[in-house]
Tab-separated table of C-alpha atoms in Angstrom:
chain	number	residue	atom	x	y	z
A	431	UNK	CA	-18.140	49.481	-4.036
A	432	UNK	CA	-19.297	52.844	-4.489
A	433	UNK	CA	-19.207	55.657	-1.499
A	434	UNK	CA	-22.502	56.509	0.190
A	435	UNK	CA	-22.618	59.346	2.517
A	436	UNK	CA	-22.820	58.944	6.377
A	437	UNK	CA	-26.135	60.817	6.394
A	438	UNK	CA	-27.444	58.644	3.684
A	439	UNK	CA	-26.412	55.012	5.370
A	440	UNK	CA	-27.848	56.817	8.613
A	441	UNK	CA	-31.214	57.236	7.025
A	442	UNK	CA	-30.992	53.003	6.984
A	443	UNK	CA	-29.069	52.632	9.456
A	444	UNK	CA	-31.284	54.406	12.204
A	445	UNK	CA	-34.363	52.311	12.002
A	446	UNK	CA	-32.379	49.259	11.657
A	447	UNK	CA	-30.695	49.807	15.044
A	448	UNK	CA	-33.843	50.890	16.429
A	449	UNK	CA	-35.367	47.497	15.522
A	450	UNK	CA	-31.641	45.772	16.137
A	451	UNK	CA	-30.798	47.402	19.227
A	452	UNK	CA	-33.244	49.955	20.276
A	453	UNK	CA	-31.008	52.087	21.719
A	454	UNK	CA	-31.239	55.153	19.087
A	455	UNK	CA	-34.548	56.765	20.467
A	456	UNK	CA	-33.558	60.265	18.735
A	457	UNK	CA	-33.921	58.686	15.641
A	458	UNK	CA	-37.226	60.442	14.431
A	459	UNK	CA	-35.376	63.850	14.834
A	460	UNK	CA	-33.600	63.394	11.721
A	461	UNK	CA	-35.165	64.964	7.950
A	462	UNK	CA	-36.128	62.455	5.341
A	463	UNK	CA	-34.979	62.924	1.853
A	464	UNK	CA	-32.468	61.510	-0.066
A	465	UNK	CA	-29.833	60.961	-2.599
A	466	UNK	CA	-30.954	58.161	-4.814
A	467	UNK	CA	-30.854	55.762	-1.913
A	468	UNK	CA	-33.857	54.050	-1.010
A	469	UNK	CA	-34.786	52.243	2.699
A	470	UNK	CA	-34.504	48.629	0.434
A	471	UNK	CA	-31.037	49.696	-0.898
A	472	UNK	CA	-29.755	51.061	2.202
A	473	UNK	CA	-30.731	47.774	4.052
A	474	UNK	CA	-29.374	45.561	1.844
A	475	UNK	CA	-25.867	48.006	2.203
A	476	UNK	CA	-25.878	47.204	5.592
A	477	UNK	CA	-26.640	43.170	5.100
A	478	UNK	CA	-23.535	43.846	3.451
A	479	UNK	CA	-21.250	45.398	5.199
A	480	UNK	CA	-22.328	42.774	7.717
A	481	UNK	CA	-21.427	39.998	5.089
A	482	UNK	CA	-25.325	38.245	6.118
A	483	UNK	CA	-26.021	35.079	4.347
A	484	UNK	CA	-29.661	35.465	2.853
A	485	UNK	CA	-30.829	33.007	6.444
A	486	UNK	CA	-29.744	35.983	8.272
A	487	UNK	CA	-31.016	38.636	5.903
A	488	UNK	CA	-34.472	37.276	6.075
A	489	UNK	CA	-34.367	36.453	9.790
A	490	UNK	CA	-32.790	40.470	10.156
A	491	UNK	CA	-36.154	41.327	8.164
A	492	UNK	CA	-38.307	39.581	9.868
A	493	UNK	CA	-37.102	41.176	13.586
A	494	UNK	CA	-37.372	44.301	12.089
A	495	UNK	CA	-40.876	43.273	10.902
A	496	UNK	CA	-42.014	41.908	14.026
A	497	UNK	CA	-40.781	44.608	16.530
A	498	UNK	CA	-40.938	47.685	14.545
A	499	UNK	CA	-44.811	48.758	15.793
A	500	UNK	CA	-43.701	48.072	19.332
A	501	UNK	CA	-40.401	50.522	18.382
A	502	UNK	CA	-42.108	53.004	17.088
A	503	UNK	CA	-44.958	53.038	20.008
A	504	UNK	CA	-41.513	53.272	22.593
A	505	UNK	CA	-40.579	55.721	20.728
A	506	UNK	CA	-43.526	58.133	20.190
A	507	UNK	CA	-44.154	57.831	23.992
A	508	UNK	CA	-40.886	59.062	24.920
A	509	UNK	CA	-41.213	61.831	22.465
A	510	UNK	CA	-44.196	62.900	24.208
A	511	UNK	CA	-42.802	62.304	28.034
A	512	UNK	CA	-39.555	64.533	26.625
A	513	UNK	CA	-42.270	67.195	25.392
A	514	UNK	CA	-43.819	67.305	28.881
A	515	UNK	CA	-41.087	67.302	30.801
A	516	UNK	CA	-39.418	70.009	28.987
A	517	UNK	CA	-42.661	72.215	29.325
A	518	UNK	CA	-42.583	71.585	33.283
A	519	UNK	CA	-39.257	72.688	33.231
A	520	UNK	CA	-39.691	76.220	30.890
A	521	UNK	CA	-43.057	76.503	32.704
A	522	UNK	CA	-42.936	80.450	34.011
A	523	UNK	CA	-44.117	79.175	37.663
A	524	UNK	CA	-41.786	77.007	39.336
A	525	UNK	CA	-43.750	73.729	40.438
A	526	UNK	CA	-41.245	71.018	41.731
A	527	UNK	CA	-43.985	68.429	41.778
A	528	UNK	CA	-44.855	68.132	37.957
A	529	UNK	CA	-41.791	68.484	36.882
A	530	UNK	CA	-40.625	65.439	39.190
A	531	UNK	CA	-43.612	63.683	38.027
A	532	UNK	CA	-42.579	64.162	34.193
A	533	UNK	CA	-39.200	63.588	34.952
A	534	UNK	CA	-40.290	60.028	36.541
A	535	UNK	CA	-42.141	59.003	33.945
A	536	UNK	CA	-39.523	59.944	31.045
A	537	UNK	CA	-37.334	57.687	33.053
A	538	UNK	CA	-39.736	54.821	33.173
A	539	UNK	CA	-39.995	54.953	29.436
A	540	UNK	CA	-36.555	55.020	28.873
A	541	UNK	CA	-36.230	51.945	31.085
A	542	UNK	CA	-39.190	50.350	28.739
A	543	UNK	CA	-37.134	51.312	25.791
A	544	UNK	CA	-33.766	49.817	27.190
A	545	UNK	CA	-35.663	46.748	27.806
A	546	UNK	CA	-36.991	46.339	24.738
A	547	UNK	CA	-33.404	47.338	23.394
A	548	UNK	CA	-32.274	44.591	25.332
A	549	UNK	CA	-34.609	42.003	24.421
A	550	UNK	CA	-33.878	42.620	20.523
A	551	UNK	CA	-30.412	42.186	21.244
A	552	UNK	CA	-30.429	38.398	22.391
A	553	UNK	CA	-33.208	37.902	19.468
A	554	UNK	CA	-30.350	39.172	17.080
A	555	UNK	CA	-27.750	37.278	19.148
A	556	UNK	CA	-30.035	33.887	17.799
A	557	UNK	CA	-28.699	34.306	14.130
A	558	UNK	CA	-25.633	36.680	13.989
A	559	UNK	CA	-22.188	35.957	14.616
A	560	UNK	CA	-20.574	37.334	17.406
A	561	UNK	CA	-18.409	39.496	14.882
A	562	UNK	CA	-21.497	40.494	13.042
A	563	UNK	CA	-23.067	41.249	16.091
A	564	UNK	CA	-20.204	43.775	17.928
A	565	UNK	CA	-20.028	45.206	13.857
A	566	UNK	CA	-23.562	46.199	14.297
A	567	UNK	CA	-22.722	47.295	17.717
A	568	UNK	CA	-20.042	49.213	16.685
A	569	UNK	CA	-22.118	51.299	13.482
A	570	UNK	CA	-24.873	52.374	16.284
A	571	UNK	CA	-22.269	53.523	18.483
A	572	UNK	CA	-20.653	55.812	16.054
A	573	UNK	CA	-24.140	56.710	14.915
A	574	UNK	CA	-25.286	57.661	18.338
A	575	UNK	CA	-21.628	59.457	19.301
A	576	UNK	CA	-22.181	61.560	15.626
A	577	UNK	CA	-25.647	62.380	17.251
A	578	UNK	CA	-24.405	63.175	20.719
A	579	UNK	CA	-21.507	65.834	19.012
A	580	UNK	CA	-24.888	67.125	16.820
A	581	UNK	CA	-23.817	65.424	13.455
A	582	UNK	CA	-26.506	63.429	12.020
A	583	UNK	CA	-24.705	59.795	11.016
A	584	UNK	CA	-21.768	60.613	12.578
């Protein structure tokens, strides 16, 4: 099996836990390009490394088919509630008010998103195994902690 980068699996990796687990909503802040490995390929890497049977590679496509709209809506909205509130906050006057009111409705959207998140979790639960579920788990969470420490892909 050959090597791929981290930043390369990542550029696979981060819509399919959006769709998967919802939980990566800085996703979009990532450059595009790559290094001969294409959104197909890099699925089908991480069918894989998750050792799906082709049942769960075409029910894993069809989830990310059917929710990614709704994933990408989530996550443009927070985008723009982040935006807001972070022009409240740098605003030159002071006004307490807007910035609770931004800061409010950030947090309603992230509650929408970990909802969502949620509910695409038990829809995965349906056809993974409870291995290949915590394995997915586990490559978002050292996705998101490489994001969190400012290292795309971990």
């Amino acid at each position: 099996m050959s090597r791929i980068p981290i930043r390369k699996l990542s550029l696979f990796l981060i819509p399919l836990c959006i769709v998967v687990l919802a939980g990566v909503v800085q996703a979009q802040h990532f450059g595009h390009g790559g290094h001969g490995h294409g959104k197909g390929e890099m699925r089908e890497i991480v069918f894989d490394r998750l050792n799906l049977d082709e049942s769960q590679r075409e029910q894993m496509t069809q989830l990310h088919e059917r929710h990614q709209q709704e994933m990408e809506t989530h996550h443009e909205a927070l985008s723009t509630a982040y935006e807001e509130l972070e022009a409240a906050i740098d605003s030159e006057v002071f006004d307490e008010a807007a910035i609770r009111e931004a800061a409010d409705e950030f947090g309603r959207l992230q509650t929408e998103m970990f909802v969502a998140r949620a509910r695409l979790q038990q829809e995965a639960r349906q056809f993974l195994t409870p291995e290949q579920f915590e394995q997915l788990q586990q490559m978002h969470n050292r996705h998101h902690r490489g994001m969190m420490m400012g290292r795309p892909g971990g």
